GROMACS .gro file of C-alpha atoms in nm:
model
  170
    1MET     CA    1   0.013   0.009   0.028
    2PRO     CA    2   0.142   0.310  -0.136
    3LYS     CA    3   0.256   0.558   0.172
    4LEU     CA    4   0.307   0.957   0.125
    5LYS     CA    5   0.424   1.176   0.410
    6LYS     CA    6   0.390   1.572   0.342
    7SER     CA    7   0.419   1.903   0.527
    8ILE     CA    8   0.330   2.245   0.570
    9GLU     CA    9   0.377   2.552   0.733
   10VAL     CA   10   0.068   2.777   0.711
   11ALA     CA   11   0.077   3.172   0.867
   12VAL     CA   12  -0.247   3.134   1.098
   13PRO     CA   13  -0.299   3.000   1.445
   14VAL     CA   14  -0.323   2.586   1.464
   15ARG     CA   15  -0.655   2.679   1.639
   16VAL     CA   16  -0.729   2.845   1.272
   17ALA     CA   17  -0.574   2.568   1.088
   18TYR     CA   18  -0.744   2.272   1.307
   19ASP     CA   19  -1.122   2.428   1.262
   20GLN     CA   20  -1.104   2.468   0.854
   21TRP     CA   21  -0.912   2.152   0.835
   22THR     CA   22  -1.282   2.025   0.975
   23GLN     CA   23  -1.486   2.166   0.724
   24PHE     CA   24  -1.462   1.857   0.493
   25GLU     CA   25  -1.749   1.984   0.263
   26GLU     CA   26  -1.516   2.321   0.192
   27PHE     CA   27  -1.235   1.984   0.004
   28PRO     CA   28  -1.334   2.045  -0.290
   29ARG     CA   29  -1.244   2.428  -0.217
   30PHE     CA   30  -0.868   2.319  -0.180
   31MET     CA   31  -0.817   1.966  -0.331
   32GLU     CA   32  -0.719   1.862  -0.711
   33GLY     CA   33  -0.968   1.633  -0.865
   34VAL     CA   34  -1.217   1.610  -0.515
   35GLU     CA   35  -1.581   1.680  -0.657
   36SER     CA   36  -1.753   1.694  -0.323
   37VAL     CA   37  -1.715   1.572   0.069
   38LYS     CA   38  -2.083   1.545   0.220
   39GLN     CA   39  -2.063   1.529   0.606
   40LEU     CA   40  -2.320   1.271   0.643
   41ASP     CA   41  -2.242   1.270   1.048
   42ASP     CA   42  -1.985   1.361   1.380
   43ARG     CA   43  -1.758   1.088   1.191
   44ARG     CA   44  -1.889   0.947   0.853
   45LEU     CA   45  -1.769   1.114   0.481
   46ARG     CA   46  -1.885   1.068   0.183
   47TRP     CA   47  -1.647   1.100  -0.072
   48ARG     CA   48  -1.656   1.216  -0.511
   49ALA     CA   49  -1.319   1.260  -0.680
   50ASN     CA   50  -1.187   1.237  -1.033
   51VAL     CA   51  -0.910   0.974  -0.986
   52ALA     CA   52  -0.719   0.950  -1.343
   53GLY     CA   53  -0.971   1.016  -1.503
   54LYS     CA   54  -1.198   0.800  -1.371
   55VAL     CA   55  -1.512   0.935  -1.083
   56GLU     CA   56  -1.472   0.744  -0.744
   57GLU     CA   57  -1.753   0.730  -0.486
   58TRP     CA   58  -1.627   0.593  -0.121
   59ASP     CA   59  -1.734   0.628   0.229
   60ALA     CA   60  -1.493   0.686   0.508
   61GLU     CA   61  -1.508   0.758   0.895
   62ILE     CA   62  -1.309   0.932   1.165
   63VAL     CA   63  -1.165   0.721   1.438
   64GLU     CA   64  -0.956   1.014   1.590
   65GLN     CA   65  -1.055   1.339   1.677
   66THR     CA   66  -0.897   1.574   1.912
   67PRO     CA   67  -0.941   1.980   1.834
   68ASP     CA   68  -0.606   2.147   1.744
   69ARG     CA   69  -0.425   1.822   1.707
   70VAL     CA   70  -0.535   1.532   1.569
   71ILE     CA   71  -0.778   1.405   1.287
   72SER     CA   72  -0.683   1.049   1.147
   73TRP     CA   73  -0.922   0.841   0.959
   74ARG     CA   74  -0.946   0.502   0.700
   75SER     CA   75  -1.217   0.478   0.409
   76THR     CA   76  -1.498   0.168   0.505
   77SER     CA   77  -1.572   0.161   0.125
   78GLY     CA   78  -1.445   0.187  -0.202
   79ALA     CA   79  -1.118   0.251  -0.266
   80ARG     CA   80  -0.876   0.141   0.022
   81ASN     CA   81  -0.681   0.445   0.146
   82GLU     CA   82  -0.633   0.612   0.582
   83GLY     CA   83  -0.442   0.863   0.738
   84ILE     CA   84  -0.354   1.097   0.950
   85VAL     CA   85  -0.344   1.493   0.970
   86LEU     CA   86  -0.170   1.628   1.277
   87PHE     CA   87  -0.136   1.981   1.420
   88THR     CA   88   0.147   2.165   1.487
   89PRO     CA   89   0.157   2.514   1.694
   90LEU     CA   90   0.425   2.700   1.606
   91ASP     CA   91   0.613   3.095   1.733
   92SER     CA   92   0.462   3.327   1.548
   93GLY     CA   93   0.133   3.194   1.561
   94LYS     CA   94   0.175   2.984   1.249
   95THR     CA   95   0.099   2.573   1.254
   96LYS     CA   96   0.281   2.341   1.088
   97ILE     CA   97   0.080   2.076   0.959
   98GLU     CA   98   0.175   1.654   0.873
   99LEU     CA   99  -0.028   1.496   0.634
  100ASP     CA  100   0.004   1.062   0.665
  101LEU     CA  101  -0.138   0.907   0.405
  102HIS     CA  102  -0.218   0.586   0.306
  103TRP     CA  103  -0.442   0.449  -0.020
  104GLU     CA  104  -0.444   0.089  -0.250
  105PRO     CA  105  -0.447   0.181  -0.591
  106LYS     CA  106  -0.726  -0.024  -0.765
  107ASP     CA  107  -0.583  -0.010  -1.115
  108VAL     CA  108  -0.285   0.036  -1.288
  109THR     CA  109  -0.366   0.349  -1.393
  110GLU     CA  110  -0.296   0.463  -1.028
  111ARG     CA  111   0.019   0.218  -1.007
  112ILE     CA  112   0.208   0.414  -1.269
  113GLY     CA  113   0.089   0.740  -1.158
  114ASP     CA  114   0.226   0.658  -0.798
  115ALA     CA  115   0.543   0.506  -0.921
  116LEU     CA  116   0.579   0.848  -1.124
  117GLY     CA  117   0.523   1.053  -0.838
  118ALA     CA  118   0.181   1.215  -0.964
  119ASP     CA  119   0.031   1.168  -0.567
  120ASP     CA  120   0.333   1.360  -0.393
  121ALA     CA  121   0.281   1.636  -0.639
  122ARG     CA  122  -0.128   1.675  -0.617
  123ILE     CA  123  -0.093   1.603  -0.254
  124GLN     CA  124   0.179   1.911  -0.146
  125GLY     CA  125  -0.059   2.146  -0.465
  126ASP     CA  126  -0.331   2.072  -0.210
  127LEU     CA  127  -0.125   2.161   0.131
  128GLY     CA  128   0.003   2.427  -0.076
  129ARG     CA  129  -0.405   2.554  -0.216
  130PHE     CA  130  -0.443   2.448   0.143
  131LYS     CA  131  -0.222   2.721   0.299
  132LYS     CA  132  -0.332   2.992   0.029
  133PHE     CA  133  -0.729   2.963   0.114
  134VAL     CA  134  -0.604   2.991   0.520
  135GLU     CA  135  -0.412   3.255   0.485
  136GLU     CA  136  -0.652   3.417   0.284
  137ARG     CA  137  -0.920   3.337   0.449
  138ARG     CA  138  -0.769   3.454   0.839
  139THR     CA  139  -1.097   3.269   0.975
  140PRO     CA  140  -1.221   2.962   0.961
  141THR     CA  141  -1.570   2.902   0.794
  142GLY     CA  142  -1.691   2.707   0.989
  143ALA     CA  143  -1.508   2.516   1.280
  144TRP     CA  144  -1.645   2.199   1.495
  145ARG     CA  145  -1.429   2.111   1.886
  146GLY     CA  146  -1.590   1.779   1.916
  147GLU     CA  147  -1.381   1.505   2.010
  148ILE     CA  148  -1.408   1.097   1.849
  149HIS     CA  149  -1.250   0.806   2.031
  150GLY     CA  150  -1.320   0.492   1.794
  151ASP     CA  151  -1.677   0.509   1.826
  152ARG     CA  152  -1.684   0.691   2.027
  153VAL     CA  153  -1.869   1.102   1.994
  154GLU     CA  154  -1.817   1.396   2.191
  155GLY     CA  155  -1.985   1.677   2.126
  156ASP     CA  156  -2.271   1.777   1.819
  157ARG     CA  157  -2.093   1.955   1.503
  158ALA     CA  158  -2.463   2.017   1.370
  159GLN     CA  159  -2.602   2.192   1.703
  160GLU     CA  160  -2.242   2.344   1.670
  161ASP     CA  161  -2.234   2.430   1.352
  162GLN     CA  162  -2.616   2.530   1.390
  163GLU     CA  163  -2.490   2.773   1.674
  164ALA     CA  164  -2.246   2.931   1.435
  165GLY     CA  165  -2.431   2.970   1.199
  166THR     CA  166  -2.220   2.768   0.930
  167SER     CA  167  -2.481   2.464   0.904
  168SER     CA  168  -2.502   2.282   0.557
  169ARG     CA  169  -2.704   2.075   0.658
  170GLY     CA  170  -3.104   2.094   0.753
   0.00000   0.00000   0.00000
């Protein structure tokens, strides 16, 4: 299973970087090929993306989420993938974001793309676009400060989004 580790420093405080990352439905704004991410509930996401010229859909679940520290996930259907994003506060109100991603290429096209470094360049590009997005805004488009530890969820995303006026769900 290919593995990829990338990191980037963003010139916003850790809370801003983390809060923006929790807004999964905003991912198409800075992730190449991602057409949509639908938040099904606090733990589950439905992804739709163009992968190697083909539209792929899969579900993922968040298995660990601690504010300002970590978000980790794994796919539950479709393309097999898993990963972790770590957030580290730095001096001067900056944040280091580290992404560790693992995935299973589905066919020869994806394996060739991986071998040629296409995935490496795309992920670094996604992080660069996230940096530009969050630094230009200076404030997140929303936030969820709840925690997830395995099957245990603490906090209610729908309630927090509604209170913040950022709800995209009814």
